[in-house]
Coordinates of C-alpha atoms in Angstrom, one line a residue:
Chain H
M1 CA -32.5 -28.4 25.3
P2 CA -32.2 -29.2 29.4
A3 CA -32.9 -24.5 29.1
L4 CA -36.4 -25.2 26.5
F5 CA -37.7 -27.4 29.2
R6 CA -36.6 -24.7 31.8
L7 CA -37.7 -21.8 29.9
I8 CA -41.8 -24.1 29.3
G9 CA -41.5 -25.3 33.1
V10 CA -40.3 -22.5 35.5
G11 CA -41.5 -19.5 32.1
G12 CA -45.2 -21.7 32.4
V13 CA -45.0 -21.4 36.7
I14 CA -44.3 -17.9 36.6
A15 CA -46.7 -16.6 33.7
Y16 CA -49.3 -17.8 35.8
R17 CA -48.8 -17.0 39.0
A18 CA -48.6 -13.4 37.3
L19 CA -51.5 -13.8 35.3
F20 CA -53.6 -15.4 38.7
N21 CA -52.7 -12.4 41.1
W22 CA -56.2 -12.1 41.1
T23 CA -57.5 -14.9 42.8
T24 CA -58.3 -16.2 46.0
P25 CA -59.1 -19.6 47.8
A26 CA -62.9 -18.7 48.3
M27 CA -62.5 -18.0 44.1
F28 CA -60.6 -21.0 43.6
V29 CA -62.9 -23.5 45.2
G30 CA -66.5 -21.2 44.2
T31 CA -66.0 -21.5 40.9
L32 CA -63.8 -24.1 39.8
L33 CA -64.7 -26.9 41.9
V34 CA -68.3 -26.3 43.5
G35 CA -69.2 -25.1 40.0
P36 CA -68.3 -27.6 38.2
L37 CA -69.7 -30.3 40.6
F38 CA -73.3 -28.6 40.5
Q39 CA -73.2 -28.7 36.8
L40 CA -71.8 -32.8 37.0
L41 CA -75.1 -33.6 39.5
F42 CA -77.4 -30.7 37.7
F43 CA -77.0 -32.9 34.5
A44 CA -77.1 -36.5 36.5
Y45 CA -80.6 -35.5 38.3
L46 CA -81.9 -34.6 34.8
G47 CA -80.4 -37.8 33.4
R48 CA -82.0 -39.8 35.4
Q49 CA -85.3 -38.0 35.4
L50 CA -85.4 -38.3 31.6
G51 CA -84.1 -41.9 31.8
V52 CA -81.1 -41.1 29.2
A53 CA -78.5 -43.1 31.1
D54 CA -76.7 -44.4 34.3
D55 CA -75.9 -41.8 36.9
G56 CA -71.6 -43.0 35.3
F57 CA -72.2 -42.1 32.0
Y58 CA -73.0 -38.5 33.9
I59 CA -70.3 -38.5 36.0
T60 CA -67.4 -39.8 34.0
G61 CA -68.7 -37.5 31.1
N62 CA -68.5 -34.5 33.0
A63 CA -65.6 -35.4 35.5
V64 CA -63.9 -34.6 31.9
L65 CA -65.7 -31.5 31.0
A66 CA -64.6 -29.9 34.5
A67 CA -61.1 -29.6 33.5
S68 CA -62.6 -27.7 30.4
V69 CA -63.4 -24.1 32.4
A70 CA -60.4 -23.9 33.8
C71 CA -57.8 -24.8 30.6
V72 CA -59.8 -23.4 27.9
F73 CA -60.2 -19.8 29.8
G74 CA -56.3 -20.3 31.1
G75 CA -55.5 -21.3 27.6
T76 CA -56.9 -18.2 26.1
M77 CA -56.0 -16.0 29.0
A78 CA -52.6 -17.1 29.1
V79 CA -52.1 -14.5 25.9
S80 CA -54.8 -12.2 25.6
N81 CA -54.1 -10.7 29.7
E82 CA -50.8 -10.7 28.0
R83 CA -52.2 -8.4 25.6
R84 CA -54.6 -6.6 28.5
F85 CA -52.1 -6.2 30.6
G86 CA -49.7 -4.2 28.9
T87 CA -47.0 -7.0 28.6
L88 CA -47.6 -9.1 25.2
G89 CA -44.6 -6.6 23.3
H90 CA -42.3 -7.7 26.3
V91 CA -42.9 -11.0 25.5
L92 CA -42.7 -11.1 22.0
L93 CA -39.2 -9.3 22.2
S94 CA -38.0 -12.2 23.6
P95 CA -34.4 -13.7 22.1
R96 CA -36.2 -17.3 23.2
S97 CA -38.8 -18.9 21.9
R98 CA -41.7 -17.3 21.7
T99 CA -43.6 -21.1 20.8
A100 CA -42.0 -22.3 23.6
V101 CA -43.3 -19.8 26.1
F102 CA -46.6 -20.1 25.2
L103 CA -46.5 -23.8 24.9
G104 CA -45.4 -24.3 28.0
R105 CA -48.0 -21.6 29.8
V106 CA -50.2 -24.2 29.0
L107 CA -49.0 -26.4 31.4
P108 CA -49.8 -25.2 34.5
Y109 CA -53.8 -24.7 33.1
A110 CA -53.7 -28.3 32.2
A111 CA -52.6 -29.4 35.9
N112 CA -55.0 -27.8 37.4
G113 CA -57.4 -28.8 35.2
L114 CA -56.8 -32.7 35.9
L115 CA -56.6 -31.2 40.3
I116 CA -60.4 -30.1 38.8
A117 CA -61.1 -33.3 36.7
V118 CA -60.2 -35.4 39.7
T119 CA -61.8 -33.5 42.6
T120 CA -65.0 -33.3 40.7
M121 CA -65.4 -37.5 40.2
T122 CA -64.1 -38.3 43.6
A123 CA -66.8 -35.7 44.5
A124 CA -69.5 -36.8 42.4
S125 CA -68.8 -40.7 43.3
L126 CA -69.0 -40.6 46.9
L127 CA -71.8 -38.3 46.8
L128 CA -74.2 -40.4 43.8
G129 CA -72.4 -43.4 44.6
L130 CA -70.5 -44.6 41.8
R131 CA -67.9 -47.2 41.9
V132 CA -64.7 -47.2 39.7
P133 CA -62.8 -50.5 39.1
V134 CA -59.5 -49.8 41.2
D135 CA -57.3 -51.1 38.1
A136 CA -59.5 -48.5 35.8
L137 CA -57.8 -45.5 38.7
P138 CA -54.2 -45.2 36.5
G139 CA -56.3 -45.0 33.0
L140 CA -58.9 -42.0 34.0
L141 CA -55.9 -40.5 35.7
L142 CA -54.6 -40.3 31.6
A143 CA -57.5 -39.2 30.6
L144 CA -58.7 -36.9 32.9
A145 CA -55.1 -35.6 32.0
V146 CA -55.1 -35.6 27.5
A147 CA -58.4 -33.8 28.0
A148 CA -57.3 -31.6 30.2
L149 CA -53.9 -31.0 28.1
A150 CA -56.4 -30.8 24.2
C151 CA -58.4 -28.1 26.5
G152 CA -55.7 -25.8 27.1
F153 CA -54.4 -25.9 23.7
F154 CA -57.8 -25.8 22.7
G155 CA -57.8 -22.3 25.1
L156 CA -54.5 -21.1 23.9
T157 CA -55.5 -21.7 19.9
L158 CA -58.9 -18.9 20.9
G159 CA -55.9 -16.9 22.9
A160 CA -54.2 -16.7 19.2
I161 CA -57.6 -16.1 17.5
G162 CA -57.7 -13.1 20.4
L163 CA -54.6 -11.6 18.7
R164 CA -56.7 -11.3 15.7
F165 CA -60.6 -10.4 17.0
R166 CA -61.4 -7.8 20.2
D167 CA -62.9 -10.3 21.4
V168 CA -62.2 -13.7 22.7
W169 CA -64.1 -13.4 25.7
L170 CA -66.8 -14.2 23.7
V171 CA -65.5 -16.3 21.3
S172 CA -64.4 -18.1 24.8
N173 CA -67.8 -18.2 26.4
V174 CA -69.2 -19.4 23.5
A175 CA -66.6 -22.3 23.2
V176 CA -66.9 -24.0 26.7
A177 CA -71.3 -23.8 26.0
L178 CA -70.8 -25.9 22.8
L179 CA -68.1 -28.3 24.5
I180 CA -71.2 -29.1 26.6
L181 CA -73.4 -29.9 23.6
L182 CA -71.2 -31.7 20.8
T183 CA -68.7 -33.9 22.7
G184 CA -71.2 -36.3 24.1
V185 CA -70.6 -35.6 27.3
N186 CA -74.7 -35.2 28.1
V187 CA -75.9 -35.9 25.0
P188 CA -75.4 -39.6 23.7
A189 CA -73.1 -39.3 21.0
A190 CA -76.0 -41.5 19.4
G191 CA -78.6 -38.7 19.7
L192 CA -77.0 -36.0 18.1
P193 CA -76.9 -35.1 14.6
T194 CA -73.9 -36.3 12.3
W195 CA -72.9 -33.0 11.7
M196 CA -72.5 -32.1 15.6
R197 CA -71.0 -35.6 16.3
V198 CA -68.2 -35.4 13.5
T199 CA -67.9 -31.0 14.9
G200 CA -67.7 -33.1 18.5
E201 CA -65.3 -35.0 17.3
L202 CA -63.2 -32.5 16.4
L203 CA -63.6 -31.1 19.6
P204 CA -61.3 -31.7 23.0
I205 CA -62.9 -33.8 25.8
T206 CA -64.5 -36.2 23.7
H207 CA -62.5 -38.6 23.1
A208 CA -61.3 -38.6 26.8
A209 CA -64.9 -38.7 27.5
E210 CA -65.6 -42.0 26.1
A211 CA -62.2 -43.8 27.2
A212 CA -63.2 -42.8 30.4
R213 CA -66.4 -44.6 30.4
R214 CA -64.8 -47.2 29.2
L215 CA -62.4 -47.5 31.9
V216 CA -65.0 -46.7 34.6
A217 CA -66.9 -50.1 33.1
G218 CA -64.4 -52.0 33.1
D219 CA -63.4 -52.9 30.0
G220 CA -59.8 -52.5 30.3
F221 CA -57.3 -49.5 29.1
H222 CA -56.4 -51.8 26.2
A223 CA -60.3 -51.0 25.2
A224 CA -59.7 -47.3 26.1
A225 CA -56.1 -47.4 24.3
P226 CA -57.9 -45.8 20.7
Q227 CA -59.7 -43.1 22.2
L228 CA -56.9 -41.8 24.3
A229 CA -54.6 -42.3 21.3
A230 CA -57.4 -39.4 19.5
E231 CA -58.1 -36.9 22.6
L232 CA -53.9 -36.8 22.0
A233 CA -54.0 -36.2 18.3
I234 CA -56.5 -33.7 19.5
A235 CA -54.5 -32.1 21.2
I236 CA -51.1 -32.3 20.1
G237 CA -53.4 -30.8 16.6
Y238 CA -54.3 -27.6 18.6
A239 CA -51.1 -27.3 20.3
T240 CA -49.9 -26.8 16.4
L241 CA -52.5 -24.8 15.6
A242 CA -52.0 -22.2 18.1
A243 CA -48.1 -22.0 17.9
T244 CA -48.8 -21.6 14.0
L245 CA -51.7 -19.0 14.6
L246 CA -49.6 -17.2 17.2
K247 CA -46.4 -16.9 14.8
L248 CA -48.9 -15.9 11.9
F249 CA -50.0 -13.0 13.7
E250 CA -47.3 -12.1 15.5
V251 CA -45.5 -11.6 12.2
E252 CA -48.8 -10.3 11.4
S253 CA -49.0 -7.3 14.4
R254 CA -45.5 -6.6 14.0
R255 CA -46.1 -6.2 10.5
R256 CA -49.4 -3.9 10.3
A257 CA -47.9 -2.1 14.0
S258 CA -51.1 -3.9 15.5
L259 CA -49.8 -5.5 18.4
D260 CA -51.3 -2.9 21.1
T261 CA -53.9 -2.5 19.7
L262 CA -57.8 -3.5 21.3
Chain A
M1 CA -96.0 8.0 40.4
R2 CA -92.3 9.9 40.0
T3 CA -91.2 6.7 41.8
L4 CA -92.5 4.2 39.2
R5 CA -91.1 6.7 36.5
M6 CA -87.9 6.9 37.9
I7 CA -88.0 2.8 38.1
V8 CA -89.4 2.7 34.4
V9 CA -86.5 5.2 33.0
G10 CA -84.0 3.4 34.7
A11 CA -84.6 0.2 34.1
L12 CA -84.9 1.5 30.3
L13 CA -81.8 3.4 30.4
H14 CA -79.3 0.6 32.1
A15 CA -81.4 -2.0 29.3
K16 CA -79.7 0.2 26.8
Q17 CA -76.3 0.4 28.4
L18 CA -76.4 -2.6 28.5
S19 CA -77.0 -3.3 24.8
R20 CA -74.2 -1.2 23.9
S21 CA -71.6 -3.7 24.9
P22 CA -71.3 -6.4 22.1
F23 CA -69.7 -8.7 24.7
E24 CA -73.3 -8.8 26.9
I25 CA -75.8 -9.0 23.3
A26 CA -73.7 -12.0 21.7
T27 CA -73.4 -13.7 25.0
A28 CA -77.1 -13.3 25.8
L29 CA -77.9 -14.1 21.9
I30 CA -75.7 -17.2 21.3
V31 CA -75.6 -19.2 24.9
P32 CA -79.5 -19.6 26.0
V33 CA -80.4 -21.1 21.9
V34 CA -77.0 -23.4 22.8
Q35 CA -78.5 -24.9 26.2
A36 CA -81.8 -25.0 24.2
T37 CA -80.3 -27.3 21.6
L38 CA -79.2 -28.9 24.5
A39 CA -81.9 -29.5 25.8
V40 CA -84.2 -30.2 23.4
H41 CA -81.5 -33.2 22.2
L42 CA -82.1 -34.5 25.9
F43 CA -85.2 -34.5 26.3
R44 CA -85.6 -36.4 22.8
A45 CA -82.8 -38.9 23.6
G46 CA -84.9 -39.5 26.4
G47 CA -87.3 -40.3 24.7
D48 CA -90.1 -37.6 25.5
P49 CA -90.8 -35.2 22.5
G50 CA -94.1 -34.3 24.0
R51 CA -92.5 -31.9 26.8
L52 CA -89.9 -30.2 24.0
L53 CA -92.0 -27.0 24.9
E54 CA -91.3 -27.4 28.1
A55 CA -87.7 -28.6 27.1
S56 CA -88.0 -24.5 25.4
V57 CA -89.1 -23.0 27.9
G58 CA -87.0 -24.4 30.3
A59 CA -83.9 -23.5 28.7
G60 CA -85.0 -19.6 28.4
L61 CA -86.0 -19.7 32.1
M62 CA -82.5 -20.8 32.5
G63 CA -81.4 -18.0 30.7
I64 CA -83.3 -15.7 32.6
W65 CA -81.9 -16.8 36.1
S66 CA -78.6 -16.2 34.5
S67 CA -78.7 -12.5 33.4
V68 CA -80.3 -12.1 36.6
L69 CA -77.8 -13.6 38.5
F70 CA -74.3 -12.2 37.0
G71 CA -76.2 -8.6 36.6
S72 CA -76.8 -8.5 39.4
G73 CA -74.1 -9.9 41.2
G74 CA -72.0 -7.3 39.4
A75 CA -74.3 -4.1 39.1
I76 CA -72.2 -2.9 42.3
Q77 CA -68.5 -3.3 40.9
N78 CA -69.8 -2.7 37.3
Q79 CA -70.5 1.1 38.3
R80 CA -67.9 1.2 40.8
W81 CA -65.3 0.4 37.5
Q82 CA -67.6 2.6 35.8
G83 CA -67.1 5.6 38.4
T84 CA -70.5 5.8 38.6
L85 CA -71.3 4.2 41.8
E86 CA -70.0 7.6 44.3
M87 CA -73.2 9.8 41.4
I88 CA -75.8 6.5 42.2
M89 CA -74.9 6.5 45.9
L90 CA -75.2 10.5 46.0
A91 CA -77.9 10.6 44.2
P92 CA -80.9 12.3 46.6
R93 CA -83.0 8.4 46.7
P94 CA -82.5 5.5 48.8
P95 CA -80.4 3.2 47.3
A96 CA -82.7 1.0 46.9
L97 CA -84.5 2.3 44.6
V98 CA -81.3 3.8 42.3
V99 CA -79.5 0.0 42.3
L100 CA -83.9 -1.7 41.2
P101 CA -83.5 -0.5 37.7
I102 CA -80.3 -1.8 37.4
T103 CA -81.0 -5.3 38.5
L104 CA -84.7 -4.9 36.5
A105 CA -82.7 -4.4 33.2
T106 CA -80.9 -7.7 33.8
A107 CA -83.8 -9.4 33.9
L108 CA -85.4 -7.7 31.1
T109 CA -82.6 -8.4 29.0
G110 CA -83.0 -11.9 30.1
T111 CA -86.8 -11.4 28.7
Y112 CA -84.6 -12.8 25.1
A113 CA -83.2 -15.8 26.6
M114 CA -87.3 -16.8 27.1
V115 CA -87.7 -15.3 23.2
A116 CA -85.1 -17.3 21.7
T117 CA -85.4 -20.6 23.2
L118 CA -89.2 -20.4 22.0
A119 CA -88.5 -19.0 18.6
W120 CA -85.2 -21.7 18.7
G121 CA -87.4 -24.7 19.2
R122 CA -90.1 -23.9 16.6
L123 CA -87.6 -22.5 13.5
L124 CA -85.7 -25.3 13.9
Y125 CA -87.0 -28.2 16.0
G126 CA -90.9 -27.7 14.8
I127 CA -91.5 -26.9 18.5
P128 CA -95.8 -26.5 18.1
L129 CA -96.1 -24.0 20.1
A130 CA -99.3 -24.3 21.8
F131 CA -99.5 -23.0 25.0
A132 CA -102.3 -24.7 27.1
H133 CA -103.0 -20.7 28.8
P134 CA -101.2 -18.3 26.4
L135 CA -103.0 -15.3 28.9
A136 CA -101.8 -16.9 31.5
F137 CA -98.0 -17.9 30.4
A138 CA -97.8 -13.9 28.7
V139 CA -98.3 -12.5 32.3
A140 CA -96.7 -15.5 33.6
V141 CA -93.1 -14.6 31.9
P142 CA -93.3 -10.6 32.9
G143 CA -94.2 -11.5 36.1
C144 CA -91.5 -14.0 36.8
I145 CA -89.1 -10.9 35.0
I146 CA -90.1 -8.8 37.6
A147 CA -89.9 -10.6 40.2
L148 CA -86.0 -11.7 39.4
G149 CA -85.1 -8.3 38.9
M150 CA -86.7 -7.9 42.6
F151 CA -84.8 -11.0 43.9
G152 CA -81.8 -9.6 42.0
L153 CA -81.6 -6.3 44.7
L154 CA -80.8 -9.1 47.6
L155 CA -78.3 -10.6 45.3
A156 CA -76.7 -7.3 44.6
S157 CA -77.3 -5.9 48.3
T158 CA -75.6 -8.8 49.4
F159 CA -72.3 -9.3 47.2
V160 CA -71.4 -5.7 47.5
L161 CA -70.6 -6.9 51.0
L162 CA -68.5 -10.2 49.4
R163 CA -65.4 -8.6 48.4
N164 CA -65.0 -11.8 45.8
A165 CA -69.1 -11.7 44.3
N166 CA -67.8 -13.3 41.4
A167 CA -66.9 -16.9 42.9
L168 CA -71.0 -17.0 44.2
T169 CA -72.1 -15.9 41.0
N170 CA -70.5 -18.5 39.2
T171 CA -71.6 -20.4 41.4
L172 CA -75.0 -20.0 42.0
E173 CA -75.2 -20.5 38.1
Y174 CA -76.3 -24.5 38.4
P175 CA -77.6 -25.0 41.6
I176 CA -80.6 -22.6 40.9
W177 CA -81.4 -24.3 38.4
L178 CA -81.0 -27.4 39.7
V179 CA -83.3 -26.6 42.7
S180 CA -85.5 -24.0 40.9
G181 CA -86.8 -27.2 39.0
M182 CA -86.2 -25.0 35.5
L183 CA -85.9 -28.2 33.6
V184 CA -85.2 -31.5 36.8
P185 CA -89.1 -31.5 38.5
V186 CA -88.5 -30.8 42.0
T187 CA -89.9 -34.1 43.3
A188 CA -87.0 -35.7 41.3
L189 CA -84.4 -34.4 44.0
P190 CA -83.6 -35.4 47.3
G191 CA -85.8 -34.7 50.1
W192 CA -83.4 -31.5 51.3
T193 CA -83.7 -29.7 48.6
G194 CA -87.5 -29.2 48.8
P195 CA -87.4 -26.5 51.8
I196 CA -84.7 -24.4 49.5
A197 CA -86.7 -24.9 46.8
A198 CA -89.7 -24.0 48.3
V199 CA -88.3 -20.2 49.9
L200 CA -86.1 -19.0 46.5
P201 CA -88.7 -16.9 43.9
T202 CA -87.4 -18.6 41.0
T203 CA -89.2 -21.8 42.2
W204 CA -92.8 -20.4 41.8
G205 CA -91.7 -18.0 38.9
A206 CA -90.5 -21.3 36.7
R207 CA -93.6 -23.6 38.1
A208 CA -95.3 -20.6 36.9
V209 CA -94.4 -20.4 33.5
R210 CA -94.0 -24.0 33.1
E211 CA -97.7 -24.7 34.7
A212 CA -99.1 -21.6 31.6
A213 CA -97.3 -23.6 29.3
T214 CA -98.1 -26.6 30.1
G215 CA -101.4 -27.1 31.8
S216 CA -99.8 -29.3 34.5
G217 CA -100.8 -26.9 37.4
P218 CA -102.9 -23.7 38.0
V219 CA -101.3 -21.0 37.3
W220 CA -101.9 -17.6 39.6
P221 CA -101.0 -19.3 42.5
S222 CA -97.5 -20.3 41.4
L223 CA -97.0 -16.1 40.2
G224 CA -98.5 -14.9 43.2
A225 CA -96.4 -16.9 45.9
C226 CA -93.0 -16.0 43.4
L227 CA -93.9 -12.0 43.4
A228 CA -94.5 -12.5 47.4
I229 CA -91.0 -14.2 47.5
S230 CA -89.7 -11.4 45.5
L231 CA -91.4 -8.8 47.6
A232 CA -90.0 -9.8 50.1
C233 CA -86.4 -10.0 49.2
L234 CA -87.1 -6.1 47.3
A235 CA -88.0 -5.0 51.2
L236 CA -84.5 -7.1 52.4
G237 CA -82.7 -6.2 49.7
A238 CA -83.6 -2.2 50.1
I239 CA -83.0 -2.3 54.6
M240 CA -79.2 -4.3 53.5
M241 CA -78.5 -1.7 50.9
T242 CA -79.4 1.0 53.3
H243 CA -77.6 -0.1 56.0
V244 CA -74.1 -1.2 53.2
E245 CA -74.0 2.0 51.7
R246 CA -74.3 4.2 55.6
R247 CA -71.3 1.6 56.7
A248 CA -69.5 2.0 53.0
R249 CA -69.9 6.5 53.5
A250 CA -68.3 6.3 57.1
A251 CA -65.4 4.1 56.6
A252 CA -64.6 6.4 53.3
T253 CA -65.0 2.6 51.4
L254 CA -67.6 3.2 48.8
A255 CA -64.8 3.2 46.2
L256 CA -62.9 0.6 46.5
A257 CA -62.8 -2.6 45.0

């Protein structure tokens, strides 16, 4: 068991460093910290001007959403860049569990997403003047962490699909755009058509954003717990789906000798 | 005349090249429609259905800006990756004239965003395309696109100086949407953003297109300001591009990423 945890933990961190060897502090700050903050401000001012909801609604929702770009693209890259860099074959030749290897890849991305979400929430709260109850902070941190994890596994599912379909970046770009629309982060769920609301319920972020809003409103952890549990279930669901698809496509690609076909 | 022909042929060539990328096409097809849907639902949630045309137009402008930003930001880098940068810079024309068609092509492909958001709004949400000044709208949109293409040259020349232009392009999308008043009126923003908005061609272009669509003001002064600022950007971009090209030739770094 310790060996498995070592594989997941150490393997994930090494892969993260290898796949992101091209990044720089400027790129990290610009893309992952400043970008989501401006996205939050855009929707907060739009919501203010239209009278849709108060700043708290947008700050909390978009802070949860802030984790999505890093986690969804990260999860996708965890698989697709292995193929792009020509190292997927080596990973699949490993005598260890590939499911553990790939699921472990998500953890650094989720930690990264959590950092981004916390930074965005803190900066936006200071800029727009949102006061968060101190006793809500642990629950809020948990909500952001679960959302980041769910987004990471969602990204890994997209990455697994990338083993089968050529243009996985297209799928990721569209998925991130749809997260902004369908998760009720910017448009209150009541204002969305039923099919959009139902689709949003099956996506990451929706439940975590709702939980975070309840915590910020001071409703207490017990009020947010059902939504947190739902978000965790979504995360586990996508992790299972990703593991299944990875297994399926690995077997399929070995059978058809299409592993490195881009 | 030959210069104009070169710009037109070059822009069409690069637009054709962009049209060969399934990723570019599919992203350009889907993302503006998602943004338009979001804008329409937000305006509806705000109890302001009378402004849905404004939402569609605003989403279209956002799409054009995204296209210019990412296209121009990556213009030089893309040529470098394709191995054609040296050939472009060897052309017996000023480098700005050779790069301008690329940035115009990205703005041209962004036109789709406006068409798509308006069509999407009309077909799915029944938003009447009742433009206050249809003729002015038909002039303002291409005028805005050409202006943004010229502004793109300045972006391209600036980004070539930066090793990590991607970081800047990824960061500039939402701030320009916000400060230019594409969906949020500039008056709703903090006062210190006013001077920034005033020097951006995107602000005046968005204002001209919105005024033509809704009749909220005189279109031509706004379009004139947009074109004037963009021409200044074009001149500045041309100077910078020449400077950058000479420096890259002297340092032998043209092909280096």
